[in-house]
Coordinates of C-alpha atoms and ligand atoms in Angstrom, one line a residue:
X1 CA 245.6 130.7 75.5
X2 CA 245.3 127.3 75.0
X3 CA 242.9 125.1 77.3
X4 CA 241.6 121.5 78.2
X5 CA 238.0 120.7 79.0
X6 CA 236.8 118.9 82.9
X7 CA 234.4 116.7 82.8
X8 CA 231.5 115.4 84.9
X9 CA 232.3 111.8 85.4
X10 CA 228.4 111.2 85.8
X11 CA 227.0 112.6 82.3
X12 CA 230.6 113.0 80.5
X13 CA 229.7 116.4 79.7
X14 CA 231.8 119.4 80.1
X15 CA 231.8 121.5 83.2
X16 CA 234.9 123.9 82.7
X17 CA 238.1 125.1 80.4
X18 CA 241.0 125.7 82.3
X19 CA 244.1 126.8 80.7
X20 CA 246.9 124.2 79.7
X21 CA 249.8 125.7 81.0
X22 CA 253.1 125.2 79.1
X23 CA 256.6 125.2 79.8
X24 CA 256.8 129.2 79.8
X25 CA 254.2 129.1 82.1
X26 CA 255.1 126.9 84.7
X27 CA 258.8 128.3 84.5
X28 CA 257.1 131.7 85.3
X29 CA 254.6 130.5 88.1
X30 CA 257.9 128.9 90.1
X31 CA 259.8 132.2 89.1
X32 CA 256.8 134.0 90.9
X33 CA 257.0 131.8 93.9
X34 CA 260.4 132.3 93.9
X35 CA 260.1 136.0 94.3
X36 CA 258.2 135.8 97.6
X37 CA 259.5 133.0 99.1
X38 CA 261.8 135.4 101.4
X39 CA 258.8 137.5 102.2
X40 CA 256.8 134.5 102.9
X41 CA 259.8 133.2 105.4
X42 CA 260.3 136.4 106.9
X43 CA 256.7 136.7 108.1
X44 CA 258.3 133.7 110.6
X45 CA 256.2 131.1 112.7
X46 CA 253.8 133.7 113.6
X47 CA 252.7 135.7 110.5
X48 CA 252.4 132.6 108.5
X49 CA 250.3 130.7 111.1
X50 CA 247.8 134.1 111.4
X51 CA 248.1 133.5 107.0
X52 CA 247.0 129.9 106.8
X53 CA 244.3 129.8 110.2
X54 CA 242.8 133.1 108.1
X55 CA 242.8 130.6 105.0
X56 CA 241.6 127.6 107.0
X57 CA 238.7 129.9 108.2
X58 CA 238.1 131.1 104.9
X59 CA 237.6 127.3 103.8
X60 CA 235.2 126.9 106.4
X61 CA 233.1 129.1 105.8
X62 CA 232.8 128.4 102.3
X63 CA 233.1 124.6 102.3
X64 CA 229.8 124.1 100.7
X65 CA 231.2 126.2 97.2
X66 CA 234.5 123.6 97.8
X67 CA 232.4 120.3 98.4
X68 CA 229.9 121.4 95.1
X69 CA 232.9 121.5 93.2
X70 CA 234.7 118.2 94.2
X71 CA 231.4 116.5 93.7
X72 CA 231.1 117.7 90.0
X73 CA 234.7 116.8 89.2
X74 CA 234.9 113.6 91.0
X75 CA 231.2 112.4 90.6
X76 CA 231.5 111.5 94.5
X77 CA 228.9 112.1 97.3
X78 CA 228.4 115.3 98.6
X79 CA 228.8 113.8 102.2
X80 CA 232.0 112.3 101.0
X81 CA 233.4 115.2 99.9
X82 CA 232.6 117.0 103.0
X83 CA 234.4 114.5 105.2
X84 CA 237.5 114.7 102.9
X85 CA 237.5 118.6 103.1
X86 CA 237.4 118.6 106.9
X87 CA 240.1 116.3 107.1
X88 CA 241.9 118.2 105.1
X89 CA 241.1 121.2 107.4
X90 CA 241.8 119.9 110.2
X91 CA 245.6 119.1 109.1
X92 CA 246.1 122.6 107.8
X93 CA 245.1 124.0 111.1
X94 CA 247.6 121.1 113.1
X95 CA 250.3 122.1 110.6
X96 CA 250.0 125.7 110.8
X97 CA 250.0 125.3 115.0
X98 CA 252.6 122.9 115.3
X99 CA 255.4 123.9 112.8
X100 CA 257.3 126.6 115.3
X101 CA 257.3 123.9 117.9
X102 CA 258.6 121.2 115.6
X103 CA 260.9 123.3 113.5
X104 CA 263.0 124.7 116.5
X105 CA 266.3 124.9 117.0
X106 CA 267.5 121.7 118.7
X107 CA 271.1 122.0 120.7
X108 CA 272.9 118.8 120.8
X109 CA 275.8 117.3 122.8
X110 CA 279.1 118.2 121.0
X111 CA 280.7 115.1 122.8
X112 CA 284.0 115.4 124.3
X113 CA 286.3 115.7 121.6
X114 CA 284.5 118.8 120.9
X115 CA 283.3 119.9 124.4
X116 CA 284.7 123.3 123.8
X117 CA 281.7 124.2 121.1
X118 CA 277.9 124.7 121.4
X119 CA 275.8 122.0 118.6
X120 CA 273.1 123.3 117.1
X121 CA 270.3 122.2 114.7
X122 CA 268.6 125.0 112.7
X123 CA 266.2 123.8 110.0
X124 CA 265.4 126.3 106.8
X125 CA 263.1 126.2 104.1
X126 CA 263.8 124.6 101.1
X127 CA 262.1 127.7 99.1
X128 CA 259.5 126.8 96.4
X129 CA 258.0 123.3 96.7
X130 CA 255.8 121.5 93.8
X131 CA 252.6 119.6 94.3
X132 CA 251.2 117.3 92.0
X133 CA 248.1 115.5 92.9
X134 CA 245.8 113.4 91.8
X135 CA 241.8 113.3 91.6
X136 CA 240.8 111.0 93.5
X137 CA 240.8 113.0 96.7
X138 CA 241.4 116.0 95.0
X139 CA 241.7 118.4 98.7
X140 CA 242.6 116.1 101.2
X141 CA 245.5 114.7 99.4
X142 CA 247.4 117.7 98.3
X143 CA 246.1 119.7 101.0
X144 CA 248.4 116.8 102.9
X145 CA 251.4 118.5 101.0
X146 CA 250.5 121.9 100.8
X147 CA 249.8 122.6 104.2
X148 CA 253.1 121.1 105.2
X149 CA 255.0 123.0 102.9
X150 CA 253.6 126.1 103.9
X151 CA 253.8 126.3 106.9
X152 CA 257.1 125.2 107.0
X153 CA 258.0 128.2 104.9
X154 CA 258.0 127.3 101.6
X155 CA 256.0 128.8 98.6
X156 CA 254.3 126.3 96.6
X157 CA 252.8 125.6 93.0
X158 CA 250.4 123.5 92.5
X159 CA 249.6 121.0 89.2
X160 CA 246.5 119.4 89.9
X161 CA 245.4 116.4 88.3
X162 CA 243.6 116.8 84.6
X163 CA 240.5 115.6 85.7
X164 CA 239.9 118.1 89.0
X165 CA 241.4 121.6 88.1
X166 CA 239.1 123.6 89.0
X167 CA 239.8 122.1 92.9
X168 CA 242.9 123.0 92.3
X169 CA 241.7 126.6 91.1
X170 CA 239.9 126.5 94.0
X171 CA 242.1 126.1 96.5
X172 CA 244.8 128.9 95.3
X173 CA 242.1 131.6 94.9
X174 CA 240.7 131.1 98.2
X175 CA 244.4 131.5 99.7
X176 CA 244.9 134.1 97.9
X177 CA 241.2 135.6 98.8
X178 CA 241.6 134.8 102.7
X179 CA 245.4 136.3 103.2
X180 CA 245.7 139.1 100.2
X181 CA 249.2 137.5 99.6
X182 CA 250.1 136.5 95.5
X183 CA 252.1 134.1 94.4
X184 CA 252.6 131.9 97.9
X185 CA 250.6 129.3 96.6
X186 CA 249.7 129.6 92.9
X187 CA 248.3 126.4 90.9
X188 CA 249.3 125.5 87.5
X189 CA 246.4 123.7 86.0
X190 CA 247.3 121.3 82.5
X191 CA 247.5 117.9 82.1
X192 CA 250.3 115.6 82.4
X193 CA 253.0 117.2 80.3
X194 CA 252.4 120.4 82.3
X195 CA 253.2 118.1 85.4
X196 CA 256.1 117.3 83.7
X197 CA 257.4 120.6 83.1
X198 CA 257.1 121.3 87.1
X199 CA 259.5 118.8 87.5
X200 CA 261.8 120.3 85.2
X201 CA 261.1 123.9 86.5
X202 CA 263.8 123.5 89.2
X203 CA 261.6 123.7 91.9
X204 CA 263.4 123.3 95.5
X205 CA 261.5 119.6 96.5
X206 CA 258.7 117.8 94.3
X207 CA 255.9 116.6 96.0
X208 CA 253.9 113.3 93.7
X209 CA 250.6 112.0 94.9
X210 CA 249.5 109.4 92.2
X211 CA 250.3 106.3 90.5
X212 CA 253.6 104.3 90.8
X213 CA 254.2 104.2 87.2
X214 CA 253.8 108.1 87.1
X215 CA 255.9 108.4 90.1
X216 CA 258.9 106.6 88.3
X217 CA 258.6 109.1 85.7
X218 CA 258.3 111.9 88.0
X219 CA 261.8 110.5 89.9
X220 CA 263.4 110.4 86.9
X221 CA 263.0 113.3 85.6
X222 CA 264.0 115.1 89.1
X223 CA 266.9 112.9 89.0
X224 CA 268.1 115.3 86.0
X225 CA 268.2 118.3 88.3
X226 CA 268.8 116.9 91.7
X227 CA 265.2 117.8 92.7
X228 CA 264.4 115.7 95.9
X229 CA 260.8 113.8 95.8
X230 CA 258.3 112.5 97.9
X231 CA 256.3 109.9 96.1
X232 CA 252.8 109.0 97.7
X233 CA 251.9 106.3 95.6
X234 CA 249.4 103.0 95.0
X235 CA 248.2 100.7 97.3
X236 CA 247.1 97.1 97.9
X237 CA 245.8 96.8 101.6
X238 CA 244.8 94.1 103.1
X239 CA 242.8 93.5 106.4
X240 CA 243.9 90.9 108.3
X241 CA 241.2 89.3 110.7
X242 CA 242.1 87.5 113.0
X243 CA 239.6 84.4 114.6
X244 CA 238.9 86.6 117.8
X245 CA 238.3 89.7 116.3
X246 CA 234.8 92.0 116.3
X247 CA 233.4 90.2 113.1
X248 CA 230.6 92.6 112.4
X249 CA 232.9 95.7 112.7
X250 CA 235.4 93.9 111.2
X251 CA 233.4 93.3 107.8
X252 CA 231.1 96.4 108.6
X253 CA 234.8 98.9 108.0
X254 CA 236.3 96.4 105.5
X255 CA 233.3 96.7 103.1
X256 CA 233.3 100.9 103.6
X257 CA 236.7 101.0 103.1
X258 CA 236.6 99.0 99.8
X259 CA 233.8 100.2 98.5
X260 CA 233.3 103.8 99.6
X261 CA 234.3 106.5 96.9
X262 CA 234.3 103.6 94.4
X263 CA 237.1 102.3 95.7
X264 CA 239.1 104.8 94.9
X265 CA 241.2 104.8 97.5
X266 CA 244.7 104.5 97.8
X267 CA 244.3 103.2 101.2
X268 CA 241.0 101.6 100.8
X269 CA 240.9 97.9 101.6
X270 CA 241.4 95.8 98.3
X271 CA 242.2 92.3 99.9
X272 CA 241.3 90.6 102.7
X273 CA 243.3 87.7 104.9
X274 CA 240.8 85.9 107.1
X275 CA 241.5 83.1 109.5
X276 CA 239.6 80.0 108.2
X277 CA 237.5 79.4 111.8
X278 CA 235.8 82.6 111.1
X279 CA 235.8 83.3 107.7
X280 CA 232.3 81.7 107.1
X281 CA 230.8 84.2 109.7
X282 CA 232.5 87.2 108.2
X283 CA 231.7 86.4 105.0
X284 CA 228.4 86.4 105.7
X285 CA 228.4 89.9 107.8
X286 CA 230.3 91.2 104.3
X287 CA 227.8 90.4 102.0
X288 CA 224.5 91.4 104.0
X289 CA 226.2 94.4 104.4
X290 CA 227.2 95.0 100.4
X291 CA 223.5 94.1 99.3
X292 CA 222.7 97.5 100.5
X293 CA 225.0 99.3 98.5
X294 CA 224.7 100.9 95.2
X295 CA 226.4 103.5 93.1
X296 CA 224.6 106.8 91.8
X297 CA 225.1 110.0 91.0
X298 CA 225.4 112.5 94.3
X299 CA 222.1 112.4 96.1
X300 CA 221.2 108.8 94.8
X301 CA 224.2 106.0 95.4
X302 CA 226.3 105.2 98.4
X303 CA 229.4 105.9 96.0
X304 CA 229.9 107.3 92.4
X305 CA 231.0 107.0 89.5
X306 CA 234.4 105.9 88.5
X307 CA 236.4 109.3 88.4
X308 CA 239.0 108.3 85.4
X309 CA 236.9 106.4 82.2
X310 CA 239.9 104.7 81.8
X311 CA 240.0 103.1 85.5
X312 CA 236.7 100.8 83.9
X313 CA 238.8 98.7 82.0
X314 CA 241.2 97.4 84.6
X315 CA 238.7 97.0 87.0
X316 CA 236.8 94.6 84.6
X317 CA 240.2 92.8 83.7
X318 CA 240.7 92.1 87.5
X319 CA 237.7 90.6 87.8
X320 CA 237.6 88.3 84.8
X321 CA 241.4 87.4 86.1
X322 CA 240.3 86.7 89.5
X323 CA 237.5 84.5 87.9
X324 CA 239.3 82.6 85.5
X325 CA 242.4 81.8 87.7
X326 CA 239.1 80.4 90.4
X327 CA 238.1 82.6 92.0
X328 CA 234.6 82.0 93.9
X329 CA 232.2 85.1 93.2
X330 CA 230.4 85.9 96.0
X331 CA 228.8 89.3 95.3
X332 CA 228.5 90.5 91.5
X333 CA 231.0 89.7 88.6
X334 CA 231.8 90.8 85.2
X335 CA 228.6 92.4 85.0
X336 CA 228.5 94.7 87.8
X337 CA 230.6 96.7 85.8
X338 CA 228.6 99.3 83.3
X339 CA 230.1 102.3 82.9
X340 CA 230.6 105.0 84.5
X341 CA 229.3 102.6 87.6
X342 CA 230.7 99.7 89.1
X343 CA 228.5 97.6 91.7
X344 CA 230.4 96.1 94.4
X345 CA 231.8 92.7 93.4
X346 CA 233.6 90.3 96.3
X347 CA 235.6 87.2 95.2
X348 CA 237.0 84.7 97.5
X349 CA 239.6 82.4 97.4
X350 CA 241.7 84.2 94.9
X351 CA 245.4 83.0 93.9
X352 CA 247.2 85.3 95.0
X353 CA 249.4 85.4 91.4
X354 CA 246.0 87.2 90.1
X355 CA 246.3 90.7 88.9
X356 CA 243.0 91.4 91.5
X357 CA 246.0 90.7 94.4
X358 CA 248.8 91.6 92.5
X359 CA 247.8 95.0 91.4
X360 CA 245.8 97.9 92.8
X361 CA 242.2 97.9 91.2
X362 CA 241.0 101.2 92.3
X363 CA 237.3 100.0 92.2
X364 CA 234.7 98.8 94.4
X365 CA 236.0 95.1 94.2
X366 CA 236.8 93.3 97.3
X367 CA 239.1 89.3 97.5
X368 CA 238.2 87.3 100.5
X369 CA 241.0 84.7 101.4
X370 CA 241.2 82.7 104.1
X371 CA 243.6 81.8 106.1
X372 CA 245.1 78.9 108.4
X373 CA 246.9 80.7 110.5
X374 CA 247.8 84.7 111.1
X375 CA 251.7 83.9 109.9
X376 CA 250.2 83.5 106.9
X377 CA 248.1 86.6 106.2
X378 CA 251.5 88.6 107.1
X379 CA 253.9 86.4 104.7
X380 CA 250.8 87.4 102.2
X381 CA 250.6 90.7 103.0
X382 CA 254.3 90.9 103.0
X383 CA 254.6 89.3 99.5
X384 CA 253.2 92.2 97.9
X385 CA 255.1 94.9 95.7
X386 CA 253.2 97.1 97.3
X387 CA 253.0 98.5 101.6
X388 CA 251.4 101.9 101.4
X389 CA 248.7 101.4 104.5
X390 CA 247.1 97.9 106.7
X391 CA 243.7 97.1 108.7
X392 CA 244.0 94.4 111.9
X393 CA 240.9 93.2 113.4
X394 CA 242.1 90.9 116.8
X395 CA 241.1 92.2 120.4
X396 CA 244.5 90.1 121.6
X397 CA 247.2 90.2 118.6
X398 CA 246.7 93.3 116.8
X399 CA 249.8 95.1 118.1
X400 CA 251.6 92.4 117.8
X401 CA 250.7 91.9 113.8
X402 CA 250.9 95.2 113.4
X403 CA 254.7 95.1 113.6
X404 CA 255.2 92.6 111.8
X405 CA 253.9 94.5 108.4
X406 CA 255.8 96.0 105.8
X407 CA 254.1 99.1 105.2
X408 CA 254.2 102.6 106.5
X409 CA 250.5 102.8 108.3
X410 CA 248.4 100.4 110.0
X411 CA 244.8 100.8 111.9
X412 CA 244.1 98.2 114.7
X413 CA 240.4 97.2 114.8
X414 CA 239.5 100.2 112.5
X415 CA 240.1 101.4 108.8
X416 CA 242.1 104.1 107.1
X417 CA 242.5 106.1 110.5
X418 CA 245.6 107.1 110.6
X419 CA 245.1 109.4 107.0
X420 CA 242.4 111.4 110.3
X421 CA 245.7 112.1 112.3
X422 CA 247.3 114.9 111.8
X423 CA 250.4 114.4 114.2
X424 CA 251.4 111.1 112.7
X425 CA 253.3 110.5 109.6
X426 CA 251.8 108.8 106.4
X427 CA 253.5 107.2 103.4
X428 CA 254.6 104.0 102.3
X429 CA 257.4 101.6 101.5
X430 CA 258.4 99.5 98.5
X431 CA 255.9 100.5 95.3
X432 CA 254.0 103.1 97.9
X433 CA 256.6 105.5 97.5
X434 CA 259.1 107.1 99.7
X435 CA 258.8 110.4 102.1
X436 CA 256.2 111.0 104.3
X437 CA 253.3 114.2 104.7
X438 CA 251.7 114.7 107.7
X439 CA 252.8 115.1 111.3
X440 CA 255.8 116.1 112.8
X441 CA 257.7 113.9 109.6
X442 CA 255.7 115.8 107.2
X443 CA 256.9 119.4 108.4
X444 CA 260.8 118.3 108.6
X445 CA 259.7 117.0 104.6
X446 CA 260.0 120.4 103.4
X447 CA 263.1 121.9 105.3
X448 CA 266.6 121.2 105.4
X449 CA 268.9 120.6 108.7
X450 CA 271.8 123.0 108.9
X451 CA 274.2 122.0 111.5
X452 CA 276.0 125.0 113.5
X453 CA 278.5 124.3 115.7
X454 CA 280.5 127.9 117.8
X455 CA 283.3 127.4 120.1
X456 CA 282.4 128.7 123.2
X457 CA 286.0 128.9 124.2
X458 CA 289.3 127.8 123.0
X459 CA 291.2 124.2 124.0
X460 CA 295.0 124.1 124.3
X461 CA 295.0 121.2 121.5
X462 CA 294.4 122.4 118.2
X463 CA 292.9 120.1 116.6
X464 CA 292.2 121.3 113.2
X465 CA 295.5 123.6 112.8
X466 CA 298.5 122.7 111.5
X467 CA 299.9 123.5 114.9
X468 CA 298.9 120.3 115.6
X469 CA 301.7 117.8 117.1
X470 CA 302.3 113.7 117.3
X471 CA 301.6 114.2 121.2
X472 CA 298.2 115.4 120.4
X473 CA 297.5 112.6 118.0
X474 CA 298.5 110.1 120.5
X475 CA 296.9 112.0 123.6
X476 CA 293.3 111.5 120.9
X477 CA 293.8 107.8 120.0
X478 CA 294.3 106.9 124.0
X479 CA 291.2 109.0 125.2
X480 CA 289.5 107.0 122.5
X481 CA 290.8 103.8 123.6
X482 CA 289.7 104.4 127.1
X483 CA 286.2 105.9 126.4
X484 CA 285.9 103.0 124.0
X485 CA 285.0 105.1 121.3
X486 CA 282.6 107.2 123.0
X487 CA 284.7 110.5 121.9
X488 CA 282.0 112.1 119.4
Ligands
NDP501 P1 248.5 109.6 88.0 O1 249.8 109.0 88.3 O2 247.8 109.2 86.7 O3 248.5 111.2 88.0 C1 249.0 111.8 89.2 C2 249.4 113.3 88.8 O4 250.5 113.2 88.0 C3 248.3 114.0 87.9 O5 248.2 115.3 88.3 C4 248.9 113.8 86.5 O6 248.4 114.8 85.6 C5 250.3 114.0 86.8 N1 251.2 113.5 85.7 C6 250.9 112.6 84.7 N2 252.0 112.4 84.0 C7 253.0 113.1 84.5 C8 254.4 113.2 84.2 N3 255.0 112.6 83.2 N4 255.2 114.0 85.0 C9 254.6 114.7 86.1 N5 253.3 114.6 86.4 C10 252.5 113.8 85.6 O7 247.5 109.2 89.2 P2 246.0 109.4 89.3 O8 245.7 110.9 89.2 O9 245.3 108.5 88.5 O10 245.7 109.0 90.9 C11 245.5 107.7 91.3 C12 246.7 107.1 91.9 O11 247.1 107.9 93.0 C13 246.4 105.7 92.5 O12 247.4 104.9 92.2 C14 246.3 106.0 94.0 O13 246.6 104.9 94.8 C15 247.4 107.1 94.1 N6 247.1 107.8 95.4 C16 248.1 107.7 96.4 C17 247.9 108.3 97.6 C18 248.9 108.3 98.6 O14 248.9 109.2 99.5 N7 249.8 107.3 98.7 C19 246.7 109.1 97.8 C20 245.8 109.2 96.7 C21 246.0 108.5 95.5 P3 247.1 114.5 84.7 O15 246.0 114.0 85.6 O16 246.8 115.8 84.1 O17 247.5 113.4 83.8

């Protein structure tokens, strides 16, 4: 069997071969799922909610094993991998308690034309759903997919990314540990290629947590087949504070949310828009507050290591972008950056054609521009390729900026806490990605609507016979006339 090496992002060294599934393999683990996705359905509502709350218990009670493990694969904080977990918890336990009540039958009005038949809604399974996630939050962002699926009624297989399999491992054996059921959720561990060949496996609905350039490839490929996607994709949020708002809460969530996990967020702030009356002040509240703040291994820095070596690279070319286009470096610079660490940098007054607003950065980097007016933070925001997730700090104009955004999430005087609620959707627009996990949305994902309609008893006009006579046609086109088209 052939296998590929995980590394501790904090010494480089090896913690773990996993296998590198090929074709034949993935083929087979969908061909598994297959196999036991009517067993899984006809457990129903009930014997697949008892399944996942015995799993969710399961993962409680051994979240210390689960947290160890993301720490080594990510390099992040223990405490930070804790919070993710629960989070991710807490959503399977929503989804596995909510999915009867949101996957009922709905009965519709057949309208008058039809008035003679019942209209139903009935919404089935799509059968074996694929997961591929990244690393970054290697349990709380497939988990967001997972969950969903499952208790929707779907089996799933899972490709976790390269650089956290053993999460991945993780999570399938302790399903499979806590319930005593095979092949309802099996991961597939390899690296991209073995991604690649889950999209090709002909897998019922695909769902991509990851970059947008990967996502593109993932759609196109599922194009081939007809295999639906969900693409949860990059990011380039902004906060948008406003002159009125909470300045030292403002600037004490921005810099977490920039900065926490090394910025390896996809809905971690990356840019800010501050109105210029208050931009001095927050300015200042941002950089007492990133002076104590430093990376580390677990146990030592407020954030880790960057996860991916590569991610280095484009962090450091933001930053020298930023500077040379003028940029005003407020905290750090090119230097903060020395592998595997990255100290927090914050630049103001960046163009905004610079690849640090452009493009998502993925480290602990932070832009500062100001402002004259709050039109202008949302034509800025707007502007972007990207609307994935938005922060608003105002005690008077937050709602009202809020819907003004072009993105599929935003948090009024408070950071990245809609990913926290579990009956709201999240996803993106534009370059974010399409589809939506989570909530009610997130359930309907991974199902199909099947429309019944039954006459309840029969009309003299017959309608769809060839019984059907010019006095009927005219008797339909003047009831139309007269309900002014309100027939259907
Ligand atoms: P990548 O796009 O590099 O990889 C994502 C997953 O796709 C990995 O499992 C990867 O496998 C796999 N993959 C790679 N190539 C292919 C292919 N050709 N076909 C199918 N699958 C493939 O993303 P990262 O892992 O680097 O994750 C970071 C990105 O994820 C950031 O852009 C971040 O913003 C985004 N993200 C979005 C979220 C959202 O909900 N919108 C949440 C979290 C992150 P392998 O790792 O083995 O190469």
């Amino acid at each position: 069997m052939s296998t590929f090496d995980s590394y501790n992002p904090v010494t480089g060294l090896s913690i773990g071969q996993h296998a590198l599934s090929s074709n034949e393999d993935v083929d087979a683990a969908v061909a598994s799922a297959r196999e036991v996705a009517p067993f899984w359905q006809a457990l129903n509502f009930k014997g697949r909610k008892k399944a996942l709350l015995q799993w969710n218990s399961y993962l409680l009670e051994n979240l210390d094993d689960l947290v160890e493990i993301v720490s080594l694969e990510t390099g992040k904080p223990i405490s930070d991998a804790t919070l993710e977990a629960s989070l991710a918890l807490a959503h399977l336990g929503w989804a596995a308690r909510q999915a009867e009540e949101v996957l009922r039958t709905s009965h519709r009005s057949p309208g008058l034309l039809m008035a003679n038949m019942s209209a139903t809604v009935e919404r089935s399974p799509l059968g074996v759903v694929g997961v591929i996630g990244p690393w970054n939050y290697p349990v709380f962002t497939p988990m967001g997919s997972i969950s969903y699926a499952l208790a929707a009624g779907n089996t799933v297989v899972f490709k976790p990314s390269e650089y956290t399999p053993a999460v991945g491992k993780f999570l399938a054996d302790s399903f499979l540990e806590a319930t005593g059921l095979n092949d309802v959720f099996i991961c597939v561990t390899g690296l991209g290629e073995t991604g690649k060949y889950l999209c090709e496996s002909g897998v019922n609905k695909l769902a991509f947590t990851g970059s947008t350039a990967t996502a593109k490839k993932v759609a196109a490929t599922c194009a081939l087949s007809m295999t639906p996607v969900i693409l949860e994709c990059g990011g380039k949020d902004p906060v948008i504070v406003d002159r009125d708002a909470d300045l030292k809460r403002a600037a004490d969530a921005t810099i977490w949310s920039a900065m926490s996990n090394a910025g390896q967020t996809c809905i971690g702030a990356e840019r800010v828009y501050v109105h210029q009356d208050v931009a001095e002040e927050f300015i200042e509240h941002c950089l007492r507050i990133a002076a104590a703040i430093k990376p580390g291994e677990p146990g030592i820095g407020n954030y880790g290591p960057a996860t991916m070596p590569t991610q280095i690279a484009i962090i450091e070319r933001h930053i020298k972008d930023a500077i040379a286009k003028g940029g005003r470096v407020l905290m750090g610079g090119v230097e903060s950056v020395h592998a595997p660490y990255v100290d927090p940098v914050i630049i103001a007054d960046v163009p905004e054609d610079s690849t640090a607003i452009t493009e998502e950065t993925f480290g602990p980097t932070l832009v500062i521009n100001r402002v004259a007016t709050m039109q202008e933070a949302i034509a800025l925001t707007n502007a972007s390729r990207y609307g994935l997730g938005a922060s608003v700090w105002s005690k008077r104009n937050g709602k009202k900026i809020a819907r003004s955004l072009a993105c599929g999430m935003v948090s009024i005087n408070s950071v990245i806490a809609f990913a926290a609620v579990a009956s709201i959707p999240f996803g993106g627009v534009k370059d974010s990605g399409y589809g939506r996990i989570h909530g009610p949305e997130g359930i309907l994902e991974f199902t199909y609507a099947r429309s019944v309609v039954r006459t309840r008893f029969y009309l003299p006009l017959a309608f769809t016979s060839f019984r059907r006579t010019a006095g009927n046609d005219k008797l339909i086109v003047r009831v139309n006339k007269i309900l002014k088209g309100r027939l259907g």
